[in-house]
Amino acid sequence: AQSVTQLDSHVSVSEGTPVLLRCNYSSSYSPSLFWYVQHPNKGLQLLLKYTSAATLVKGINGFEAEFKKSETSFHLTKPSAHMSDAAEYFCVVSEGDMRFGAGTRLTVKP
Amino acid sequence: EAGVAQSPRYKIIEKRQSVAFWCNPISGHATLYWYQQILGQGPKLLIQFQNNGVVDDSQLPKDRFSAERLKGVDSTLKIQPAKLEDSAVYLCASSYTNRGRKETQYFGPGTRLLVL
């Protein structure tokens, strides 16, 4: 069965500095991988998804993620953080049903 | 395009009471999902419908939770009787088809339940 581990429960960065949110997955097959963002009191919004096409996936709001099969990782990055990026981020692996990670809370300091 | 609608947004009840949540998916989406998100955790799938049929309810606590999607459009999730550990956000999501792992799910704002 598939599973996903988000390596950091909380990440804090300064505005304008790079963001790195780490995600490792376990899957028996070639999985689909997603990153979702959840702002307070709002629904989950899809940032990007990987479905066995290009390994570098570009998403909304300047985020991107790279699928590395050898490392079983799908880390989320952004070159320059904005205050509006502060939210909870979820890495998701899917072989059929979706399994969510525990989430990483991103804090952006002015 | 209207998103996934859920109501109520917040609900406070006492333990042993019953409660119901409603979800209206994006128009044309055949697949509907209910998730439970406990504070500090990622969402956990409770039940998945394809049109008006249940695809997966393996993680639904069937002694107290029930869900239906009678006409294959909107859906209701019920808890009866509620326990303290049911305090969570209940998320509804929908997707266009049931192509499984590649399908993007669109989420509603959730219903935050507090059981006292």
CSV table of C-alpha atoms in Angstrom, one decimal:
chain,number,residue,atom,x,y,z
A,1,ALA,CA,0.0,0.0,0.0
A,2,GLN,CA,1.1,3.5,-0.7
A,3,SER,CA,2.1,6.0,2.0
A,4,VAL,CA,3.7,9.4,2.2
A,5,THR,CA,5.9,11.1,4.7
A,6,GLN,CA,6.3,14.8,5.0
A,7,LEU,CA,9.7,15.3,6.7
A,8,ASP,CA,9.0,18.6,8.4
A,9,SER,CA,5.9,19.5,10.3
A,10,HIS,CA,6.8,23.2,10.3
A,11,VAL,CA,9.0,25.3,8.0
A,12,SER,CA,9.7,29.0,8.6
A,13,VAL,CA,11.3,31.2,6.0
A,14,SER,CA,11.8,34.9,5.4
A,15,GLU,CA,9.9,36.7,2.7
A,16,GLY,CA,11.9,36.6,-0.5
A,17,THR,CA,13.9,33.5,0.4
A,18,PRO,CA,13.6,30.0,-1.2
A,19,VAL,CA,11.0,27.5,0.1
A,20,LEU,CA,11.7,23.8,0.3
A,21,LEU,CA,9.0,21.4,1.6
A,22,ARG,CA,10.1,17.8,1.7
A,23,CYS,CA,8.1,14.7,0.8
A,24,ASN,CA,9.0,11.1,0.5
A,25,TYR,CA,6.6,8.4,-0.7
A,26,SER,CA,6.3,4.7,-0.7
A,27,SER,CA,4.5,3.0,-3.6
A,28,SER,CA,4.3,-0.5,-5.2
A,29,TYR,CA,3.6,0.9,-8.6
A,30,SER,CA,4.2,4.1,-10.5
A,31,PRO,CA,2.2,6.5,-8.4
A,32,SER,CA,0.6,9.8,-9.1
A,33,LEU,CA,1.8,12.5,-6.7
A,34,PHE,CA,0.1,15.8,-5.8
A,35,TRP,CA,0.8,18.8,-3.7
A,36,TYR,CA,-2.2,20.6,-2.2
A,37,VAL,CA,-2.3,23.8,-0.1
A,38,GLN,CA,-4.8,24.6,2.6
A,39,HIS,CA,-5.2,28.2,3.8
A,40,PRO,CA,-7.0,28.8,7.1
A,41,ASN,CA,-10.7,28.2,6.9
A,42,LYS,CA,-10.5,27.4,3.2
A,43,GLY,CA,-10.7,24.2,1.1
A,44,LEU,CA,-7.7,22.3,-0.2
A,45,GLN,CA,-6.4,23.7,-3.5
A,46,LEU,CA,-4.3,21.8,-6.0
A,47,LEU,CA,-0.8,23.2,-6.5
A,48,LEU,CA,0.5,20.7,-9.0
A,49,LYS,CA,0.5,17.0,-9.9
A,50,TYR,CA,2.8,14.4,-11.3
A,51,THR,CA,1.3,11.6,-13.5
A,52,SER,CA,4.3,10.0,-15.1
A,53,ALA,CA,5.0,12.7,-17.7
A,54,ALA,CA,7.9,15.2,-17.1
A,55,THR,CA,9.6,14.7,-13.8
A,56,LEU,CA,9.8,18.5,-13.1
A,57,VAL,CA,6.3,19.7,-12.6
A,58,LYS,CA,5.4,23.4,-12.5
A,59,GLY,CA,2.3,24.4,-10.6
A,60,ILE,CA,0.5,27.6,-9.6
A,61,ASN,CA,1.9,30.6,-7.8
A,62,GLY,CA,5.5,29.8,-8.8
A,63,PHE,CA,5.7,26.4,-7.1
A,64,GLU,CA,7.3,23.4,-8.7
A,65,ALA,CA,8.2,19.9,-7.7
A,66,GLU,CA,10.6,17.3,-9.0
A,67,PHE,CA,9.8,13.6,-9.0
A,68,LYS,CA,12.9,11.6,-8.2
A,69,LYS,CA,12.2,7.9,-8.4
A,70,SER,CA,15.7,6.8,-7.1
A,71,GLU,CA,15.1,8.8,-4.0
A,72,THR,CA,11.3,8.2,-3.8
A,73,SER,CA,10.9,12.0,-3.2
A,74,PHE,CA,8.7,14.7,-4.5
A,75,HIS,CA,9.9,17.9,-2.8
A,76,LEU,CA,8.1,21.2,-3.3
A,77,THR,CA,10.1,24.3,-4.0
A,78,LYS,CA,9.6,28.0,-4.7
A,79,PRO,CA,12.4,30.4,-5.5
A,80,SER,CA,11.1,33.3,-3.5
A,81,ALA,CA,8.5,33.2,-0.7
A,82,HIS,CA,5.6,35.6,-0.4
A,83,MET,CA,3.6,36.4,2.7
A,84,SER,CA,0.6,34.9,1.0
A,85,ASP,CA,2.3,31.5,0.8
A,86,ALA,CA,1.8,31.0,4.5
A,87,ALA,CA,-0.5,27.9,4.8
A,88,GLU,CA,-0.6,24.2,5.4
A,89,TYR,CA,0.9,22.1,2.5
A,90,PHE,CA,0.0,18.4,1.9
A,91,CYS,CA,1.8,15.9,-0.2
A,92,VAL,CA,-0.4,13.2,-1.6
A,93,VAL,CA,0.3,9.8,-3.2
A,94,SER,CA,-2.2,7.9,-5.2
A,95,GLU,CA,-2.3,4.4,-6.6
A,96,GLY,CA,-6.0,4.5,-6.8
A,97,ASP,CA,-7.1,6.1,-3.6
A,98,MET,CA,-5.3,9.2,-2.3
A,99,ARG,CA,-3.1,9.1,0.8
A,100,PHE,CA,-2.3,12.4,2.4
A,101,GLY,CA,0.8,13.3,4.4
A,102,ALA,CA,0.4,14.8,7.8
A,103,GLY,CA,1.1,18.3,6.4
A,104,THR,CA,3.8,20.9,6.7
A,105,ARG,CA,2.9,24.3,8.0
A,106,LEU,CA,4.8,27.1,6.2
A,107,THR,CA,5.3,30.3,8.1
A,108,VAL,CA,6.7,33.4,6.1
A,109,LYS,CA,8.4,36.1,8.2
A,110,PRO,CA,8.4,39.7,6.9
B,1,GLU,CA,-17.5,27.3,-12.6
B,2,ALA,CA,-18.9,26.9,-9.1
B,3,GLY,CA,-16.8,24.9,-6.7
B,4,VAL,CA,-17.8,22.2,-4.2
B,5,ALA,CA,-20.3,23.5,-1.8
B,6,GLN,CA,-20.6,22.3,1.8
B,7,SER,CA,-22.9,23.1,4.7
B,8,PRO,CA,-22.9,23.9,7.5
B,9,ARG,CA,-19.5,25.4,7.8
B,10,TYR,CA,-19.4,24.9,11.6
B,11,LYS,CA,-21.3,22.7,14.0
B,12,ILE,CA,-21.1,22.2,17.7
B,13,ILE,CA,-23.0,19.3,19.3
B,14,GLU,CA,-22.9,17.3,22.5
B,15,LYS,CA,-21.7,13.7,22.5
B,16,ARG,CA,-24.4,11.1,21.7
B,17,GLN,CA,-26.2,13.6,19.5
B,18,SER,CA,-26.6,13.2,15.8
B,19,VAL,CA,-25.4,15.5,13.0
B,20,ALA,CA,-25.6,15.6,9.3
B,21,PHE,CA,-23.4,17.4,6.7
B,22,TRP,CA,-24.3,18.2,3.1
B,23,CYS,CA,-22.2,18.4,0.0
B,24,ASN,CA,-22.9,19.5,-3.5
B,25,PRO,CA,-20.1,18.6,-6.0
B,26,ILE,CA,-19.0,20.4,-9.0
B,27,SER,CA,-21.6,20.0,-11.8
B,28,GLY,CA,-20.9,17.0,-14.0
B,29,HIS,CA,-18.5,15.4,-11.5
B,30,ALA,CA,-19.4,11.7,-11.2
B,31,THR,CA,-17.2,10.9,-8.2
B,32,LEU,CA,-17.7,12.3,-4.8
B,33,TYR,CA,-15.5,11.7,-1.7
B,34,TRP,CA,-15.9,12.4,2.0
B,35,TYR,CA,-12.8,12.9,4.1
B,36,GLN,CA,-12.2,13.4,7.8
B,37,GLN,CA,-9.4,15.7,8.8
B,38,ILE,CA,-8.4,15.6,12.5
B,39,LEU,CA,-6.5,18.6,13.8
B,40,GLY,CA,-2.8,18.2,12.9
B,41,GLN,CA,-3.3,15.4,10.5
B,42,GLY,CA,-3.9,15.0,6.8
B,43,PRO,CA,-7.3,14.1,5.5
B,44,LYS,CA,-8.4,10.5,5.7
B,45,LEU,CA,-10.9,9.1,3.1
B,46,LEU,CA,-14.1,7.9,4.7
B,47,ILE,CA,-16.2,7.0,1.6
B,48,GLN,CA,-16.1,7.3,-2.2
B,49,PHE,CA,-19.2,7.4,-4.5
B,50,GLN,CA,-19.3,6.8,-8.2
B,51,ASN,CA,-22.6,8.4,-9.3
B,52,ASN,CA,-25.0,6.9,-6.7
B,53,GLY,CA,-23.0,3.8,-5.9
B,54,VAL,CA,-20.4,3.3,-3.1
B,55,VAL,CA,-16.9,2.5,-4.5
B,56,ASP,CA,-15.0,2.4,-1.2
B,57,ASP,CA,-16.2,2.7,2.4
B,58,SER,CA,-13.5,0.6,4.0
B,59,GLN,CA,-12.5,3.3,6.4
B,60,LEU,CA,-16.0,4.4,7.3
B,61,PRO,CA,-17.0,3.6,10.9
B,62,LYS,CA,-20.3,2.0,9.9
B,63,ASP,CA,-21.6,1.6,13.4
B,64,ARG,CA,-22.1,5.4,13.7
B,65,PHE,CA,-21.4,6.9,10.3
B,66,SER,CA,-23.6,6.7,7.2
B,67,ALA,CA,-23.6,8.4,3.9
B,68,GLU,CA,-25.8,8.5,0.8
B,69,ARG,CA,-25.9,10.0,-2.6
B,70,LEU,CA,-29.3,8.9,-3.7
B,71,LYS,CA,-29.6,10.8,-7.0
B,72,GLY,CA,-25.9,10.7,-7.9
B,73,VAL,CA,-25.5,14.4,-7.3
B,74,ASP,CA,-25.4,15.9,-3.8
B,75,SER,CA,-24.5,13.8,-0.7
B,76,THR,CA,-25.2,13.7,3.0
B,77,LEU,CA,-22.9,12.3,5.7
B,78,LYS,CA,-24.4,11.5,9.1
B,79,ILE,CA,-23.0,10.7,12.4
B,80,GLN,CA,-25.2,9.0,15.0
B,81,PRO,CA,-24.4,9.0,17.8
B,82,ALA,CA,-21.4,11.4,17.9
B,83,LYS,CA,-18.3,10.8,20.0
B,84,LEU,CA,-15.7,13.2,21.3
B,85,GLU,CA,-13.1,11.8,18.9
B,86,ASP,CA,-15.4,12.7,15.9
B,87,SER,CA,-14.3,16.4,16.4
B,88,ALA,CA,-12.7,17.2,13.0
B,89,VAL,CA,-13.1,18.9,9.7
B,90,TYR,CA,-15.2,16.9,7.3
B,91,LEU,CA,-14.2,17.6,3.7
B,92,CYS,CA,-16.1,16.8,0.6
B,93,ALA,CA,-14.3,16.5,-2.8
B,94,SER,CA,-15.4,15.6,-6.3
B,95,SER,CA,-13.7,14.6,-9.5
B,96,TYR,CA,-14.9,14.3,-13.1
B,97,THR,CA,-14.5,10.6,-13.4
B,98,ASN,CA,-13.2,7.6,-11.5
B,99,ARG,CA,-10.0,7.3,-13.4
B,100,GLY,CA,-8.4,6.7,-10.0
B,101,ARG,CA,-4.9,7.8,-9.4
B,102,LYS,CA,-4.5,10.5,-12.1
B,103,GLU,CA,-7.7,12.3,-11.4
B,104,THR,CA,-7.6,15.7,-9.7
B,105,GLN,CA,-10.0,16.1,-6.8
B,106,TYR,CA,-11.5,19.4,-6.0
B,107,PHE,CA,-12.3,20.1,-2.4
B,108,GLY,CA,-15.0,22.1,-0.6
B,109,PRO,CA,-14.3,24.4,2.3
B,110,GLY,CA,-15.2,21.7,4.9
B,111,THR,CA,-17.5,21.5,7.9
B,112,ARG,CA,-15.8,22.0,11.2
B,113,LEU,CA,-17.4,19.7,13.8
B,114,LEU,CA,-16.8,20.1,17.6
B,115,VAL,CA,-18.3,17.4,19.8
B,116,LEU,CA,-18.5,18.5,23.5
